[in-house]
Amino acid sequence: MRALLLAALAALQGAAAPAPVATPAPITPEPARILASYPHDTSAFTEGLLIDRGTLYESTGREGQSDIRRVDLTSGRVLARAKLPPALFGEGIVAWRNDLFSVTWHGGQGFRWSLPALKRSGGFRYDGEGWAMTEDGRNLILSDGTPVLRYLDPKTQKVVRRLTVTLGGRPLERLNELEYVDGEILANIWMTRYIVRIDPADGHVRGVIDLAPLIAQVGTTDRDSVPNGIAYDQATHKLYVTGKNWPRLFEIARPQRPS
């Protein structure tokens, strides 16, 4: 199973993966277990999802359609929104104290927004692309589509650490939406149905969550409507996931930490 999973992800990356440098125990994808589901706006091309102090926030992409919104979890109703400039493609978000940071796909343009009002309060710059963000209580963490996650100082937004993510010893690309959960970094792998569980100490993938049960319920046939969006409520310990233009947002069981 590990070999099949590695081959599938390597094929999606469009290039042969380098020879493994380690031979870890086989990784069997764990099917996601659905606990509940809620309405989700099918016009939302989801790029980021988070819960801050009990409130759900979502960022959406595509030029001319990108926004950041505060959403009622149970009904899916948009309570407030802030639109991005029409030329920008919105990507991931992260909450830090009373601010929300957001990134955009191209151009290295990031924004700061006040919480919960979503009023623009500043901006910042970064090199390369912006895909997704999360935080570990000390630093912001940025993905850019490569195997390398960048840790940013929340005050200066400067890079303080780089972490290369590997699966079976091979660099793993297309790391998209991120969420820090129970001492692990969860990441959607773009254009797949998988979420990987990353060890923040050395970057190796500890486990894989298979979202096939959710995709079966959603029933979408649009190739761009892939899983994307992971939110963790630290107060209730509930884990939520959704996808681009999906009609539902799901609560799933939290993965078990390795013993």
C-alpha positions as a Python dict, from the first residue, in 0.01 Angstrom:
ca = {
    (1, 'M'): (0, 0, 0),
    (2, 'R'): (282, 242, 82),
    (3, 'A'): (442, 181, -259),
    (4, 'L'): (109, 237, -435),
    (5, 'L'): (48, 561, -245),
    (6, 'L'): (397, 691, -319),
    (7, 'A'): (359, 606, -687),
    (8, 'A'): (21, 780, -707),
    (9, 'L'): (148, 1098, -545),
    (10, 'A'): (463, 1098, -757),
    (11, 'A'): (251, 1064, -1072),
    (12, 'L'): (35, 1357, -966),
    (13, 'Q'): (348, 1565, -916),
    (14, 'G'): (432, 1505, -1281),
    (15, 'A'): (784, 1377, -1223),
    (16, 'A'): (957, 1070, -1091),
    (17, 'A'): (1040, 1092, -722),
    (18, 'P'): (1400, 1045, -612),
    (19, 'A'): (1511, 720, -456),
    (20, 'P'): (1402, 687, -93),
    (21, 'V'): (1656, 761, 175),
    (22, 'A'): (1474, 564, 442),
    (23, 'T'): (1251, 259, 468),
    (24, 'P'): (981, 342, 724),
    (25, 'A'): (700, 110, 822),
    (26, 'P'): (427, 87, 556),
    (27, 'I'): (168, 367, 567),
    (28, 'T'): (-188, 250, 513),
    (29, 'P'): (-429, 537, 441),
    (30, 'E'): (-693, 567, 713),
    (31, 'P'): (-1045, 633, 577),
    (32, 'A'): (-1196, 946, 727),
    (33, 'R'): (-1485, 876, 963),
    (34, 'I'): (-1770, 1126, 928),
    (35, 'L'): (-1926, 1244, 1255),
    (36, 'A'): (-2151, 1521, 1124),
    (37, 'S'): (-2205, 1743, 821),
    (38, 'Y'): (-2324, 2098, 763),
    (39, 'P'): (-2426, 2314, 465),
    (40, 'H'): (-2144, 2479, 270),
    (41, 'D'): (-2162, 2752, 7),
    (42, 'T'): (-2113, 2588, -332),
    (43, 'S'): (-1983, 2916, -475),
    (44, 'A'): (-1691, 2911, -229),
    (45, 'F'): (-1371, 2801, -403),
    (46, 'T'): (-1221, 2713, -66),
    (47, 'E'): (-854, 2793, -9),
    (48, 'G'): (-837, 2831, 368),
    (49, 'L'): (-1046, 2729, 667),
    (50, 'L'): (-1002, 2787, 1040),
    (51, 'I'): (-1184, 2824, 1369),
    (52, 'D'): (-1075, 3101, 1605),
    (53, 'R'): (-1239, 3129, 1946),
    (54, 'G'): (-1538, 2932, 1823),
    (55, 'T'): (-1586, 3128, 1501),
    (56, 'L'): (-1543, 2978, 1154),
    (57, 'Y'): (-1348, 3176, 893),
    (58, 'E'): (-1297, 3081, 529),
    (59, 'S'): (-1095, 3223, 241),
    (60, 'T'): (-1187, 3169, -123),
    (61, 'G'): (-991, 3193, -446),
    (62, 'R'): (-1009, 3286, -815),
    (63, 'E'): (-946, 3631, -955),
    (64, 'G'): (-1242, 3861, -913),
    (65, 'Q'): (-1409, 3625, -666),
    (66, 'S'): (-1162, 3601, -378),
    (67, 'D'): (-1276, 3697, -33),
    (68, 'I'): (-1235, 3623, 337),
    (69, 'R'): (-1552, 3549, 525),
    (70, 'R'): (-1691, 3483, 870),
    (71, 'V'): (-1936, 3193, 848),
    (72, 'D'): (-2203, 3040, 1070),
    (73, 'L'): (-2093, 2678, 1103),
    (74, 'T'): (-2434, 2516, 1143),
    (75, 'S'): (-2614, 2695, 859),
    (76, 'G'): (-2325, 2781, 626),
    (77, 'R'): (-2453, 3141, 612),
    (78, 'V'): (-2192, 3410, 543),
    (79, 'L'): (-2204, 3661, 831),
    (80, 'A'): (-1939, 3903, 706),
    (81, 'R'): (-1689, 3920, 422),
    (82, 'A'): (-1391, 4121, 300),
    (83, 'K'): (-1318, 4119, -72),
    (84, 'L'): (-965, 4105, -212),
    (85, 'P'): (-859, 4326, -503),
    (86, 'P'): (-1003, 4170, -820),
    (87, 'A'): (-663, 4096, -975),
    (88, 'L'): (-559, 3875, -682),
    (89, 'F'): (-622, 3504, -624),
    (90, 'G'): (-686, 3450, -253),
    (91, 'E'): (-527, 3156, -75),
    (92, 'G'): (-472, 3047, 286),
    (93, 'I'): (-544, 3220, 617),
    (94, 'V'): (-425, 3195, 976),
    (95, 'A'): (-543, 3363, 1297),
    (96, 'W'): (-285, 3513, 1529),
    (97, 'R'): (-413, 3687, 1841),
    (98, 'N'): (-648, 3961, 1716),
    (99, 'D'): (-533, 3948, 1355),
    (100, 'L'): (-596, 3725, 1059),
    (101, 'F'): (-316, 3686, 804),
    (102, 'S'): (-394, 3593, 445),
    (103, 'V'): (-180, 3513, 142),
    (104, 'T'): (-236, 3520, -232),
    (105, 'W'): (-126, 3277, -500),
    (106, 'H'): (103, 3500, -709),
    (107, 'G'): (290, 3822, -645),
    (108, 'G'): (398, 3763, -285),
    (109, 'Q'): (123, 3985, -144),
    (110, 'G'): (-9, 3913, 204),
    (111, 'F'): (-268, 4098, 411),
    (112, 'R'): (-361, 4147, 775),
    (113, 'W'): (-722, 4176, 888),
    (114, 'S'): (-872, 4261, 1226),
    (115, 'L'): (-1073, 3997, 1408),
    (116, 'P'): (-1363, 3950, 1416),
    (117, 'A'): (-1449, 4254, 1202),
    (118, 'L'): (-1233, 4154, 900),
    (119, 'K'): (-1120, 4511, 845),
    (120, 'R'): (-791, 4539, 655),
    (121, 'S'): (-517, 4651, 896),
    (122, 'G'): (-192, 4602, 703),
    (123, 'G'): (8, 4392, 463),
    (124, 'F'): (334, 4201, 423),
    (125, 'R'): (548, 4050, 148),
    (126, 'Y'): (701, 3705, 92),
    (127, 'D'): (897, 3535, -184),
    (128, 'G'): (736, 3289, -425),
    (129, 'E'): (380, 3164, -414),
    (130, 'G'): (139, 3152, -121),
    (131, 'W'): (-82, 2844, -83),
    (132, 'A'): (-185, 2801, 280),
    (133, 'M'): (-108, 2898, 639),
    (134, 'T'): (-134, 2769, 994),
    (135, 'E'): (44, 2834, 1325),
    (136, 'D'): (198, 2626, 1603),
    (137, 'G'): (168, 2877, 1888),
    (138, 'R'): (511, 3025, 1815),
    (139, 'N'): (533, 3083, 1442),
    (140, 'L'): (315, 3115, 1135),
    (141, 'I'): (365, 2828, 886),
    (142, 'L'): (336, 2888, 510),
    (143, 'S'): (303, 2636, 226),
    (144, 'D'): (386, 2731, -133),
    (145, 'G'): (327, 2412, -333),
    (146, 'T'): (679, 2281, -281),
    (147, 'P'): (789, 2020, -24),
    (148, 'V'): (926, 2301, 198),
    (149, 'L'): (716, 2467, 467),
    (150, 'R'): (834, 2809, 582),
    (151, 'Y'): (806, 2917, 946),
    (152, 'L'): (751, 3292, 980),
    (153, 'D'): (799, 3523, 1278),
    (154, 'P'): (446, 3655, 1350),
    (155, 'K'): (580, 4005, 1423),
    (156, 'T'): (805, 4051, 1120),
    (157, 'Q'): (679, 3778, 882),
    (158, 'K'): (1044, 3688, 819),
    (159, 'V'): (1147, 3324, 764),
    (160, 'V'): (1297, 3171, 1079),
    (161, 'R'): (1292, 2802, 978),
    (162, 'R'): (1235, 2574, 681),
    (163, 'L'): (1092, 2222, 706),
    (164, 'T'): (1112, 1973, 418),
    (165, 'V'): (818, 1729, 415),
    (166, 'T'): (892, 1371, 311),
    (167, 'L'): (685, 1059, 252),
    (168, 'G'): (887, 740, 271),
    (169, 'G'): (1203, 948, 248),
    (170, 'R'): (1091, 1129, -69),
    (171, 'P'): (1011, 1502, -83),
    (172, 'L'): (635, 1551, -102),
    (173, 'E'): (508, 1836, -319),
    (174, 'R'): (169, 2006, -359),
    (175, 'L'): (122, 2068, 13),
    (176, 'N'): (-185, 2289, 22),
    (177, 'E'): (-424, 2382, 304),
    (178, 'L'): (-261, 2341, 647),
    (179, 'E'): (-382, 2298, 1004),
    (180, 'Y'): (-188, 2234, 1324),
    (181, 'V'): (-367, 1962, 1523),
    (182, 'D'): (-247, 1786, 1838),
    (183, 'G'): (121, 1841, 1767),
    (184, 'E'): (100, 1750, 1397),
    (185, 'I'): (66, 1951, 1078),
    (186, 'L'): (-221, 1830, 862),
    (187, 'A'): (-199, 1914, 492),
    (188, 'N'): (-425, 1857, 193),
    (189, 'I'): (-228, 1726, -104),
    (190, 'W'): (-362, 1924, -399),
    (191, 'M'): (-549, 1728, -665),
    (192, 'T'): (-569, 1418, -443),
    (193, 'R'): (-814, 1290, -186),
    (194, 'Y'): (-548, 1267, 84),
    (195, 'I'): (-457, 1461, 396),
    (196, 'V'): (-110, 1386, 530),
    (197, 'R'): (-7, 1405, 893),
    (198, 'I'): (336, 1569, 922),
    (199, 'D'): (580, 1542, 1210),
    (200, 'P'): (689, 1904, 1273),
    (201, 'A'): (1020, 1789, 1421),
    (202, 'D'): (1168, 1642, 1102),
    (203, 'G'): (897, 1669, 836),
    (204, 'H'): (827, 1300, 780),
    (205, 'V'): (468, 1191, 712),
    (206, 'R'): (333, 991, 1007),
    (207, 'G'): (3, 895, 850),
    (208, 'V'): (-244, 954, 569),
    (209, 'I'): (-617, 1028, 589),
    (210, 'D'): (-826, 918, 291),
    (211, 'L'): (-1123, 1149, 224),
    (212, 'A'): (-1291, 907, -17),
    (213, 'P'): (-1598, 865, 213),
    (214, 'L'): (-1657, 1243, 199),
    (215, 'I'): (-1610, 1263, -176),
    (216, 'A'): (-1865, 985, -219),
    (217, 'Q'): (-2123, 1190, -28),
    (218, 'V'): (-2044, 1515, -211),
    (219, 'G'): (-2076, 1354, -552),
    (220, 'T'): (-1906, 1633, -746),
    (221, 'T'): (-1765, 1559, -1091),
    (222, 'D'): (-1574, 1887, -1142),
    (223, 'R'): (-1201, 1805, -1148),
    (224, 'D'): (-1121, 2133, -968),
    (225, 'S'): (-1361, 2061, -681),
    (226, 'V'): (-1098, 1884, -478),
    (227, 'P'): (-1077, 1850, -100),
    (228, 'N'): (-929, 2168, 49),
    (229, 'G'): (-997, 2317, 388),
    (230, 'I'): (-906, 2189, 734),
    (231, 'A'): (-1021, 2358, 1056),
    (232, 'Y'): (-962, 2250, 1415),
    (233, 'D'): (-1153, 2385, 1714),
    (234, 'Q'): (-907, 2372, 2002),
    (235, 'A'): (-1183, 2428, 2259),
    (236, 'T'): (-1407, 2140, 2148),
    (237, 'H'): (-1134, 1927, 1985),
    (238, 'K'): (-1346, 1893, 1674),
    (239, 'L'): (-1192, 1860, 1328),
    (240, 'Y'): (-1367, 1990, 1015),
    (241, 'V'): (-1288, 1953, 644),
    (242, 'T'): (-1446, 2063, 318),
    (243, 'G'): (-1354, 2118, -47),
    (244, 'K'): (-1368, 2368, -331),
    (245, 'N'): (-1734, 2436, -421),
    (246, 'W'): (-1851, 2149, -203),
    (247, 'P'): (-2212, 2155, -79),
    (248, 'R'): (-2115, 2015, 262),
    (249, 'L'): (-1863, 2078, 539),
    (250, 'F'): (-1785, 1769, 746),
    (251, 'E'): (-1679, 1700, 1100),
    (252, 'I'): (-1450, 1397, 1096),
    (253, 'A'): (-1291, 1192, 1371),
    (254, 'R'): (-949, 1315, 1480),
    (255, 'P'): (-665, 1082, 1380),
    (256, 'Q'): (-506, 881, 1656),
    (257, 'R'): (-151, 983, 1744),
    (258, 'P'): (108, 707, 1697),
    (259, 'S'): (206, 537, 2022),
}
